[in-house]
Coordinates of C-alpha atoms in Angstrom, one line a residue:
Chain A
M1 CA -24.8 -4.1 -24.7
T2 CA -26.3 -5.0 -21.4
A3 CA -24.8 -4.8 -17.9
E4 CA -23.7 -8.2 -16.7
P5 CA -24.8 -9.4 -13.3
L6 CA -22.0 -10.0 -10.8
P7 CA -21.5 -13.7 -9.8
E8 CA -22.8 -14.9 -6.5
H9 CA -20.1 -15.3 -3.8
P10 CA -19.5 -18.8 -2.6
D11 CA -20.3 -19.3 1.1
F12 CA -16.8 -20.2 2.0
L13 CA -13.6 -18.8 0.4
W14 CA -10.7 -19.6 2.7
R15 CA -9.7 -20.6 6.2
N16 CA -8.2 -18.1 8.6
P17 CA -5.5 -20.2 10.3
E18 CA -3.0 -19.3 13.0
P19 CA 0.5 -19.1 11.6
R20 CA 2.5 -22.3 12.2
S21 CA 6.1 -22.1 13.4
S22 CA 7.6 -23.1 10.1
Y23 CA 6.8 -23.6 6.4
D24 CA 8.6 -24.8 3.3
V25 CA 7.9 -21.4 1.6
V26 CA 6.7 -18.1 3.0
I27 CA 5.3 -15.6 0.6
V28 CA 5.2 -12.0 1.8
G29 CA 2.2 -10.1 0.4
A30 CA -1.3 -11.6 -0.2
G31 CA -2.1 -9.5 -3.2
G32 CA -2.8 -10.9 -6.7
H33 CA 0.9 -11.8 -7.3
G34 CA 1.4 -13.4 -3.9
L35 CA -1.8 -15.5 -4.2
A36 CA -1.0 -16.5 -7.8
T37 CA 2.4 -17.6 -6.6
A38 CA 1.0 -19.7 -3.8
Y39 CA -1.6 -21.2 -6.2
Y40 CA 1.1 -22.2 -8.8
L41 CA 3.5 -23.5 -6.1
A42 CA 0.8 -25.9 -5.1
E43 CA -0.7 -26.6 -8.5
N44 CA 2.5 -26.8 -10.7
H45 CA 5.1 -27.9 -8.2
G46 CA 3.2 -29.8 -5.5
I47 CA 4.5 -27.5 -2.8
T48 CA 1.6 -27.0 -0.4
N49 CA 3.4 -26.3 3.0
V50 CA 3.2 -22.6 2.2
A51 CA 2.1 -19.5 4.1
V52 CA 1.1 -16.2 2.5
L53 CA 1.6 -13.4 5.0
E54 CA -0.3 -10.1 4.6
K55 CA 0.1 -7.1 6.9
G56 CA -3.4 -5.8 6.1
W57 CA -6.2 -7.8 4.6
L58 CA -6.1 -10.2 1.7
A59 CA -5.9 -8.3 -1.7
G60 CA -6.4 -5.0 0.1
G61 CA -3.3 -3.3 -1.4
N62 CA -2.8 -2.5 -5.1
M63 CA -5.0 -5.5 -6.0
A64 CA -7.9 -3.5 -4.7
R65 CA -6.7 -0.2 -6.3
N66 CA -6.1 -1.0 -9.9
T67 CA -8.0 -0.3 -13.1
T68 CA -8.3 -4.0 -14.0
I69 CA -6.9 -3.7 -17.6
I70 CA -5.4 -6.8 -19.1
R71 CA -3.3 -6.7 -22.4
S72 CA -0.1 -8.1 -23.8
N73 CA 0.8 -5.6 -26.5
Y74 CA 4.3 -4.8 -25.3
L75 CA 7.2 -3.9 -27.6
W76 CA 10.2 -6.1 -26.6
D77 CA 10.4 -9.9 -27.0
E78 CA 10.9 -10.6 -23.3
S79 CA 7.9 -8.5 -22.3
A80 CA 5.6 -9.8 -25.1
A81 CA 6.5 -13.4 -24.0
I82 CA 5.6 -12.9 -20.3
Y83 CA 2.5 -10.8 -20.8
E84 CA 1.2 -13.0 -23.6
H85 CA 1.8 -16.0 -21.3
A86 CA -0.3 -14.1 -18.7
L87 CA -3.1 -13.5 -21.2
K88 CA -3.2 -17.1 -22.2
L89 CA -3.5 -18.1 -18.5
W90 CA -6.2 -15.5 -18.0
E91 CA -8.2 -17.1 -20.9
R92 CA -8.3 -20.5 -19.1
L93 CA -8.3 -19.4 -15.4
P94 CA -12.0 -18.9 -14.8
A95 CA -12.6 -22.6 -15.8
E96 CA -9.5 -23.8 -14.0
L97 CA -10.3 -22.0 -10.8
D98 CA -14.1 -22.7 -11.2
Y99 CA -14.8 -19.1 -10.4
D100 CA -16.3 -16.6 -12.9
F101 CA -14.3 -13.4 -12.3
L102 CA -15.8 -11.7 -15.4
F103 CA -12.8 -11.7 -17.6
S104 CA -14.1 -9.7 -20.5
Q105 CA -12.1 -9.6 -23.8
R106 CA -13.5 -6.4 -25.0
G107 CA -10.2 -5.2 -26.6
V108 CA -7.8 -2.3 -25.8
L109 CA -7.2 0.7 -27.9
N110 CA -4.0 2.6 -27.4
L111 CA -4.4 6.0 -29.1
A112 CA -1.9 8.0 -31.0
H113 CA -2.0 11.8 -31.0
T114 CA 1.3 12.8 -32.6
L115 CA 3.3 11.6 -35.6
Q116 CA 5.8 10.0 -33.2
D117 CA 2.9 8.2 -31.4
V118 CA 1.8 6.9 -34.9
R119 CA 5.2 5.6 -35.7
E120 CA 5.6 4.0 -32.3
G121 CA 2.2 2.4 -32.6
V122 CA 2.7 1.0 -36.1
R123 CA 6.1 -0.4 -35.0
R124 CA 4.6 -2.0 -31.9
V125 CA 1.9 -3.6 -34.0
G126 CA 4.6 -5.2 -36.2
A127 CA 6.6 -6.3 -33.2
N128 CA 3.5 -7.8 -31.5
R129 CA 2.5 -9.8 -34.6
L130 CA 6.0 -11.2 -34.9
N131 CA 5.6 -12.3 -31.3
G132 CA 2.2 -14.0 -31.9
V133 CA 0.4 -11.2 -30.1
D134 CA -2.9 -10.1 -31.7
A135 CA -2.6 -6.4 -32.8
E136 CA -4.0 -4.1 -35.4
W137 CA -3.3 -0.5 -36.5
L138 CA -6.6 1.4 -36.8
E139 CA -7.1 4.7 -38.6
P140 CA -9.2 7.4 -36.9
E141 CA -12.5 6.3 -38.6
E142 CA -11.8 2.7 -37.6
V143 CA -11.1 3.8 -34.0
A144 CA -14.5 5.5 -34.0
K145 CA -16.2 2.3 -35.1
V146 CA -14.6 0.4 -32.2
C147 CA -15.5 3.1 -29.7
P148 CA -18.3 5.3 -31.0
I149 CA -18.3 7.8 -28.0
L150 CA -14.6 8.7 -28.7
N151 CA -14.1 12.1 -30.3
V152 CA -12.0 11.6 -33.4
S153 CA -12.6 15.1 -34.7
P154 CA -9.4 16.8 -36.1
R155 CA -10.4 19.9 -34.3
T156 CA -9.3 18.8 -30.8
R157 CA -6.1 20.0 -29.2
Y158 CA -4.5 16.6 -29.6
P159 CA -6.5 14.9 -32.4
V160 CA -6.7 11.1 -32.5
L161 CA -4.4 10.1 -35.4
G162 CA -5.1 6.4 -35.0
G163 CA -4.5 3.7 -32.5
T164 CA -3.3 0.2 -31.9
F165 CA -6.0 -2.3 -31.0
Q166 CA -5.6 -5.6 -29.3
P167 CA -8.9 -7.5 -29.5
R168 CA -8.0 -10.2 -27.0
A169 CA -7.2 -7.7 -24.3
G170 CA -9.8 -6.6 -21.8
I171 CA -10.7 -6.3 -18.1
A172 CA -11.5 -8.7 -15.2
K173 CA -13.1 -8.1 -11.8
H174 CA -10.0 -7.7 -9.7
D175 CA -11.5 -8.6 -6.3
H176 CA -13.0 -11.8 -7.7
V177 CA -9.6 -12.7 -9.3
A178 CA -8.0 -12.5 -5.8
W179 CA -10.8 -14.4 -4.1
A180 CA -10.7 -17.1 -6.9
L181 CA -6.9 -17.6 -6.4
A182 CA -7.2 -17.5 -2.6
R183 CA -10.0 -20.0 -2.5
R184 CA -8.1 -22.5 -4.6
A185 CA -4.7 -22.0 -2.9
D186 CA -6.4 -22.5 0.4
A187 CA -8.1 -25.7 -0.8
L188 CA -4.7 -27.0 -1.8
G189 CA -3.4 -26.5 1.7
V190 CA -1.8 -23.0 1.6
D191 CA -2.2 -20.9 4.8
L192 CA -3.4 -17.4 4.1
I193 CA -2.5 -15.3 7.1
Q194 CA -3.9 -11.8 7.3
G195 CA -2.9 -9.1 9.8
C196 CA 0.6 -10.5 9.9
E197 CA 3.4 -7.9 9.1
V198 CA 6.9 -8.9 8.4
T199 CA 9.2 -6.8 10.6
G200 CA 12.5 -8.5 10.0
F201 CA 14.3 -11.5 8.4
L202 CA 16.1 -14.4 10.1
K203 CA 19.4 -15.2 8.5
D204 CA 22.2 -17.7 8.8
G205 CA 25.1 -15.9 7.2
D206 CA 23.9 -14.9 3.7
R207 CA 20.9 -17.4 3.7
V208 CA 17.4 -16.5 4.8
T209 CA 15.9 -18.9 7.3
G210 CA 12.6 -17.2 8.2
V211 CA 10.8 -14.0 9.0
E212 CA 10.0 -12.0 12.2
T213 CA 6.4 -10.9 12.3
N214 CA 4.1 -9.1 14.6
R215 CA 2.6 -12.5 15.3
G216 CA 5.9 -14.1 16.1
R217 CA 8.8 -15.8 14.3
I218 CA 8.1 -18.0 11.3
L219 CA 10.8 -20.3 10.0
A220 CA 10.9 -20.8 6.2
G221 CA 13.0 -22.9 3.8
R222 CA 12.5 -20.2 1.2
V223 CA 11.0 -16.7 1.2
G224 CA 9.4 -14.9 -1.7
L225 CA 8.7 -11.2 -1.6
A226 CA 5.6 -10.0 -3.5
A227 CA 4.9 -6.7 -1.8
A228 CA 4.7 -4.2 -4.7
G229 CA 5.2 -0.7 -3.4
H230 CA 6.8 -1.9 -0.1
S231 CA 9.4 -4.2 -1.8
G232 CA 12.1 -1.6 -1.2
V233 CA 11.3 -1.4 2.5
L234 CA 11.4 -5.2 2.8
A235 CA 14.7 -5.5 0.9
R236 CA 16.3 -3.0 3.2
L237 CA 15.2 -5.1 6.2
A238 CA 16.7 -8.1 4.5
G239 CA 20.0 -6.3 3.9
F240 CA 20.1 -5.5 0.2
R241 CA 18.9 -2.7 -2.1
L242 CA 16.5 -2.8 -5.0
P243 CA 16.5 -0.4 -8.0
V244 CA 12.9 0.7 -7.3
Q245 CA 11.3 3.9 -6.4
S246 CA 7.8 3.9 -4.7
H247 CA 5.3 6.4 -6.2
P248 CA 1.6 7.1 -5.6
L249 CA -0.7 6.1 -8.5
Q250 CA -4.3 7.3 -8.5
A251 CA -7.5 6.1 -10.2
L252 CA -11.1 7.1 -9.9
V253 CA -14.6 5.9 -10.8
S254 CA -17.7 7.7 -11.8
E255 CA -21.2 7.0 -10.6
L256 CA -23.0 4.2 -12.5
H257 CA -24.1 4.7 -16.1
E258 CA -25.8 2.7 -18.8
P259 CA -23.4 0.8 -20.9
V260 CA -21.8 3.4 -23.2
H261 CA -18.1 2.4 -23.4
P262 CA -17.6 -0.9 -25.2
T263 CA -13.8 -1.3 -25.0
V264 CA -10.8 0.0 -23.1
V265 CA -9.2 3.2 -24.3
M266 CA -5.7 4.3 -23.2
S267 CA -3.8 7.4 -24.2
N268 CA -0.2 7.8 -23.3
H269 CA 0.0 11.3 -24.8
V270 CA -2.9 13.1 -23.1
H271 CA -2.7 10.6 -20.4
V272 CA -5.9 9.0 -19.4
Y273 CA -7.2 5.4 -19.6
V274 CA -10.8 4.5 -19.4
S275 CA -13.0 1.4 -19.3
Q276 CA -16.6 0.8 -18.1
A277 CA -16.9 -1.6 -15.2
H278 CA -19.4 -4.4 -15.5
K279 CA -21.7 -2.6 -13.0
G280 CA -21.5 0.6 -15.0
E281 CA -18.9 2.9 -13.4
L282 CA -16.4 4.6 -15.7
V283 CA -13.0 3.5 -14.4
M284 CA -10.2 6.0 -15.1
G285 CA -6.5 6.1 -14.4
A286 CA -3.7 8.5 -15.1
G287 CA 0.1 8.6 -14.5
V288 CA 2.0 8.3 -11.2
D289 CA 2.7 11.3 -9.1
A290 CA 6.2 12.5 -9.9
Y291 CA 7.5 12.3 -6.4
N292 CA 8.3 9.3 -4.1
G293 CA 5.5 8.5 -1.6
Y294 CA 4.0 5.8 0.5
G295 CA 0.9 7.8 1.5
Q296 CA -1.7 6.0 -0.7
R297 CA -3.0 9.3 -1.9
G298 CA -1.9 11.5 -4.8
S299 CA -2.0 15.1 -6.1
F300 CA -5.2 16.7 -7.1
H301 CA -3.7 18.3 -10.2
V302 CA -3.0 14.8 -11.6
I303 CA -6.8 14.0 -11.4
E304 CA -7.6 17.4 -12.9
Q305 CA -5.4 16.8 -15.9
Q306 CA -6.7 13.3 -16.4
M307 CA -10.3 14.5 -16.3
A308 CA -9.6 17.3 -18.8
A309 CA -8.2 14.7 -21.2
A310 CA -11.1 12.4 -20.6
V311 CA -13.7 15.0 -21.3
E312 CA -11.9 16.1 -24.5
L313 CA -11.7 12.5 -25.8
F314 CA -15.2 11.6 -24.5
P315 CA -17.5 14.6 -24.7
V316 CA -20.3 12.5 -23.1
F317 CA -18.4 12.3 -19.9
A318 CA -18.8 16.0 -19.2
R319 CA -21.9 15.4 -17.1
A320 CA -20.6 12.4 -15.2
H321 CA -19.8 12.7 -11.6
V322 CA -16.8 11.4 -9.8
L323 CA -17.9 8.9 -7.2
R324 CA -14.5 8.2 -5.5
T325 CA -10.8 8.5 -6.0
W326 CA -8.0 6.4 -4.4
G327 CA -4.3 5.8 -4.6
G328 CA -2.0 2.9 -4.4
I329 CA 1.8 2.7 -4.1
V330 CA 3.7 1.3 -7.1
D331 CA 7.3 0.3 -7.3
V332 CA 8.9 1.7 -10.4
T333 CA 12.2 0.5 -11.9
P334 CA 14.5 2.5 -14.2
D335 CA 13.4 0.5 -17.3
A336 CA 9.7 0.2 -16.5
S337 CA 10.0 -3.6 -16.4
P338 CA 9.7 -5.9 -13.4
V339 CA 12.3 -7.8 -11.4
I340 CA 11.5 -11.5 -10.8
G341 CA 14.3 -13.6 -9.5
T342 CA 17.0 -14.3 -7.0
T343 CA 18.5 -11.7 -4.6
P344 CA 21.9 -11.3 -3.0
V345 CA 20.4 -13.3 0.0
E346 CA 20.3 -17.0 -0.6
N347 CA 16.8 -18.6 -0.6
L348 CA 15.2 -15.1 -0.7
Y349 CA 13.4 -14.3 -4.0
V350 CA 11.8 -11.1 -5.2
N351 CA 8.9 -10.3 -7.5
C352 CA 8.7 -6.5 -7.7
G353 CA 9.0 -3.4 -9.9
W354 CA 5.8 -3.9 -11.9
G355 CA 5.2 -0.2 -11.7
T356 CA 1.7 0.7 -12.9
G357 CA 1.0 -2.5 -14.7
G358 CA 1.1 -5.5 -12.3
F359 CA -2.5 -6.6 -12.5
K360 CA -2.4 -7.8 -16.1
A361 CA 0.6 -9.9 -15.3
T362 CA -0.9 -11.6 -12.2
P363 CA -1.0 -15.2 -13.5
A364 CA 2.4 -15.1 -15.3
A365 CA 4.0 -13.4 -12.3
G366 CA 2.7 -16.2 -10.1
W367 CA 3.7 -18.9 -12.6
T368 CA 7.3 -17.7 -13.1
F369 CA 7.8 -16.7 -9.4
A370 CA 6.6 -20.1 -8.2
H371 CA 8.9 -21.8 -10.6
T372 CA 11.8 -19.6 -9.4
I373 CA 11.1 -20.4 -5.8
A374 CA 10.4 -24.1 -6.3
T375 CA 13.5 -24.7 -8.4
G376 CA 15.9 -22.0 -7.1
A377 CA 16.4 -20.8 -10.7
P378 CA 14.3 -18.6 -13.1
H379 CA 11.9 -19.9 -15.6
P380 CA 12.9 -19.0 -19.2
L381 CA 10.1 -16.4 -19.2
N382 CA 11.5 -14.5 -16.2
A383 CA 15.2 -15.1 -16.7
P384 CA 15.6 -11.8 -18.6
F385 CA 13.9 -9.9 -15.7
A386 CA 16.7 -10.7 -13.2
L387 CA 18.2 -8.1 -10.9
D388 CA 21.6 -8.3 -12.6
R389 CA 20.3 -6.6 -15.8
F390 CA 21.0 -3.3 -14.1
T391 CA 24.7 -4.3 -13.9
T392 CA 25.0 -6.0 -17.3
G393 CA 23.0 -3.2 -19.0
A394 CA 20.6 -5.7 -20.6
L395 CA 17.7 -3.5 -19.8
I396 CA 14.1 -4.1 -21.1
D397 CA 13.0 -0.6 -21.7
E398 CA 9.3 -0.6 -21.9
H399 CA 8.5 3.0 -21.1
G400 CA 6.8 3.3 -24.5
A401 CA 4.5 0.3 -24.2
A402 CA 3.9 0.7 -20.4
A403 CA 1.3 3.2 -21.5
V404 CA 1.3 5.0 -18.2
A405 CA 3.9 7.7 -17.5
H406 CA 6.3 6.5 -14.8
Chain B
M1 CA -1.0 19.4 -3.8
L2 CA 2.3 20.0 -2.2
L3 CA 3.3 23.6 -1.1
I4 CA 7.0 23.9 -1.7
T5 CA 9.1 26.9 -0.7
C6 CA 11.7 27.8 -3.4
P7 CA 14.7 29.3 -1.7
W8 CA 14.6 32.2 -4.1
C9 CA 10.9 32.7 -4.9
G10 CA 9.1 31.6 -1.7
P11 CA 6.1 29.2 -1.3
R12 CA 4.6 28.0 -4.6
D13 CA 2.2 25.1 -5.6
E14 CA 3.7 21.8 -6.6
T15 CA 2.7 22.3 -10.2
E16 CA 5.3 25.0 -10.7
Y17 CA 8.1 22.5 -10.0
H18 CA 9.6 19.4 -11.6
Y19 CA 10.8 16.5 -9.5
G20 CA 14.4 15.4 -9.8
G21 CA 14.8 12.4 -7.6
Q22 CA 17.3 11.8 -4.7
A23 CA 19.6 14.7 -3.7
H24 CA 23.2 14.4 -2.7
V25 CA 24.2 11.7 -5.2
P26 CA 27.7 12.9 -6.3
Y27 CA 29.3 12.0 -9.6
P28 CA 32.0 9.3 -9.0
E29 CA 35.3 10.9 -8.1
N30 CA 37.3 8.3 -10.2
P31 CA 34.9 7.0 -12.8
E32 CA 37.5 5.0 -14.6
D33 CA 38.1 2.9 -11.5
L34 CA 34.4 1.9 -11.0
S35 CA 33.3 -1.7 -11.5
D36 CA 30.1 -2.6 -13.4
A37 CA 28.4 -3.1 -10.0
Q38 CA 29.5 0.3 -8.8
W39 CA 28.3 1.9 -12.0
A40 CA 24.9 0.2 -11.6
E41 CA 24.8 1.7 -8.0
Y42 CA 25.5 5.1 -9.3
V43 CA 23.2 5.0 -12.4
F44 CA 20.2 2.9 -11.2
Y45 CA 20.1 2.6 -7.4
R46 CA 18.6 5.3 -5.3
D47 CA 17.3 5.3 -1.7
N48 CA 13.6 4.8 -1.3
P49 CA 13.0 5.5 2.3
K50 CA 9.7 5.5 4.1
G51 CA 10.1 8.8 6.0
P52 CA 12.3 11.8 5.5
F53 CA 14.0 11.9 2.1
A54 CA 16.3 14.6 0.6
E55 CA 15.3 15.2 -3.0
R56 CA 15.9 17.7 -5.8
W57 CA 13.3 19.9 -7.3
L58 CA 13.4 22.4 -10.2
H59 CA 11.4 25.6 -10.1
G60 CA 10.6 25.3 -13.8
I61 CA 7.8 27.9 -14.0
G62 CA 9.7 30.3 -11.7
C63 CA 13.4 31.1 -11.4
R64 CA 14.3 27.8 -13.2
R65 CA 16.8 26.9 -10.5
W66 CA 17.4 23.6 -8.8
F67 CA 17.3 23.2 -5.1
N68 CA 16.9 20.5 -2.5
V69 CA 13.9 19.6 -0.4
L70 CA 13.7 17.4 2.7
R71 CA 10.3 15.8 2.6
D72 CA 8.5 13.0 4.5
T73 CA 7.4 10.3 2.0
V74 CA 4.6 9.1 4.3
T75 CA 3.0 12.3 5.5
Y76 CA 4.2 14.4 2.4
E77 CA 5.2 17.1 4.9
V78 CA 7.9 19.4 3.4
L79 CA 10.4 19.6 6.3
A80 CA 12.9 22.0 4.7
A81 CA 14.0 23.5 1.4
Y82 CA 17.6 24.6 0.9
R83 CA 20.1 25.6 -1.8
L84 CA 22.3 23.1 -3.5
D85 CA 25.4 24.6 -1.9
E86 CA 23.9 24.2 1.6
P87 CA 24.2 21.0 3.6
R88 CA 21.2 18.8 4.4
P89 CA 19.6 20.4 7.4
E90 CA 19.2 18.6 10.7
L91 CA 15.6 17.4 11.1
P92 CA 13.3 19.5 13.2
P93 CA 12.4 17.8 16.5
A94 CA 10.2 14.8 15.9
G95 CA 6.5 15.6 16.4
G96 CA 3.5 13.3 16.1
D97 CA 4.3 9.7 15.3
R98 CA 7.3 10.2 13.0

């Protein structure tokens, strides 16, 4: 294993235009999902009179705060379909966007520490294979072959009893993903407008006609919300409720190390997930803080527990130092699945509720959300993820495969 | 880490408690009359404000009793803690930029 050099930045990534008075489509939120939506609106649907509004700076929210893991080993058919679509798009995007964002298919291990974990994992491997998702069940000695620094001794508090492995899963350099999408969307004519906060919605009866911003009024034929943790706040401004709760989610990185960690390891039971970034940092995440919050910081005891789990699973980490910690705000739904679709307000669409796992879905979220906005109706991949599932009861309960407690 | 004052036990660290979501969500008075949409509201929809929020906490490692907390979801300041049979207190006078 050798550390890979980071790609050089192109000289020019995107324009910085003044907002125009009207657009065919306004997307709220220039994170990964908003940028992917704009890209596919232009690329798949020929809709280029589009503005992406961002209250802060481009990709400075959760896109800058995630642990970069990409996988599609979800349990239910609906989830497997949309996450596997995302993974197939990831596999072709670096060439398509002509930008190497270091998508590295180094595999993901999801560990099992209890008999129930084992049964859930074996079941999920079966479900994955039926859905065309690559998945294997590994016994502890096979787990140790995939990740030799992992402690699979039976004498730990929560011994590794096995794990699921998805070889095509991996990581990508999150900032570069955003810049790659932004550059191409910009080249196709999309206006990316930073420092532009949506403060209200213009409506004609039950139909949205534009947005109020701190940089003036912008009319829009259609509006798409892709604001992650702040989706609930925006929905309230637009006059409807979303079944989401906003929680702080933390992650941390160590100082740089030689390459020691060849894959991605996640443990739902002892609750830590770890990969090694291209540059050498160990990137670790844990679960959300239990309480609602918008403060972009979390509780110290969550970090403490995650570090304890990490050191038990990876004894070599005991001497690693934490370089920095950070928190993002994730919007969590009751069934741990996203909402992508129409809202009670005509011409207003929402992509939200990805909880702790939005990054991996970035291309598919953009693909399906762009389709929904362009045609006014969901794509077959996002139709099951409509808001009305909370009324019909057709939930897609992915708490097990979400792999992060929320 | 939050410092939360249990009405019975006094101030304790966050780790002694379990979070229970929004407070003051009563069970429907006439459940048989509710539409599917109204059931969805009761089961799945909760407020998610940016600012003061009334929520339930359980003192799991202490007296094991539920109580309510008024907490700011932006500053994480605990504004009040009160028993379930007490009404939501009036907010203290706004200070800072709240």
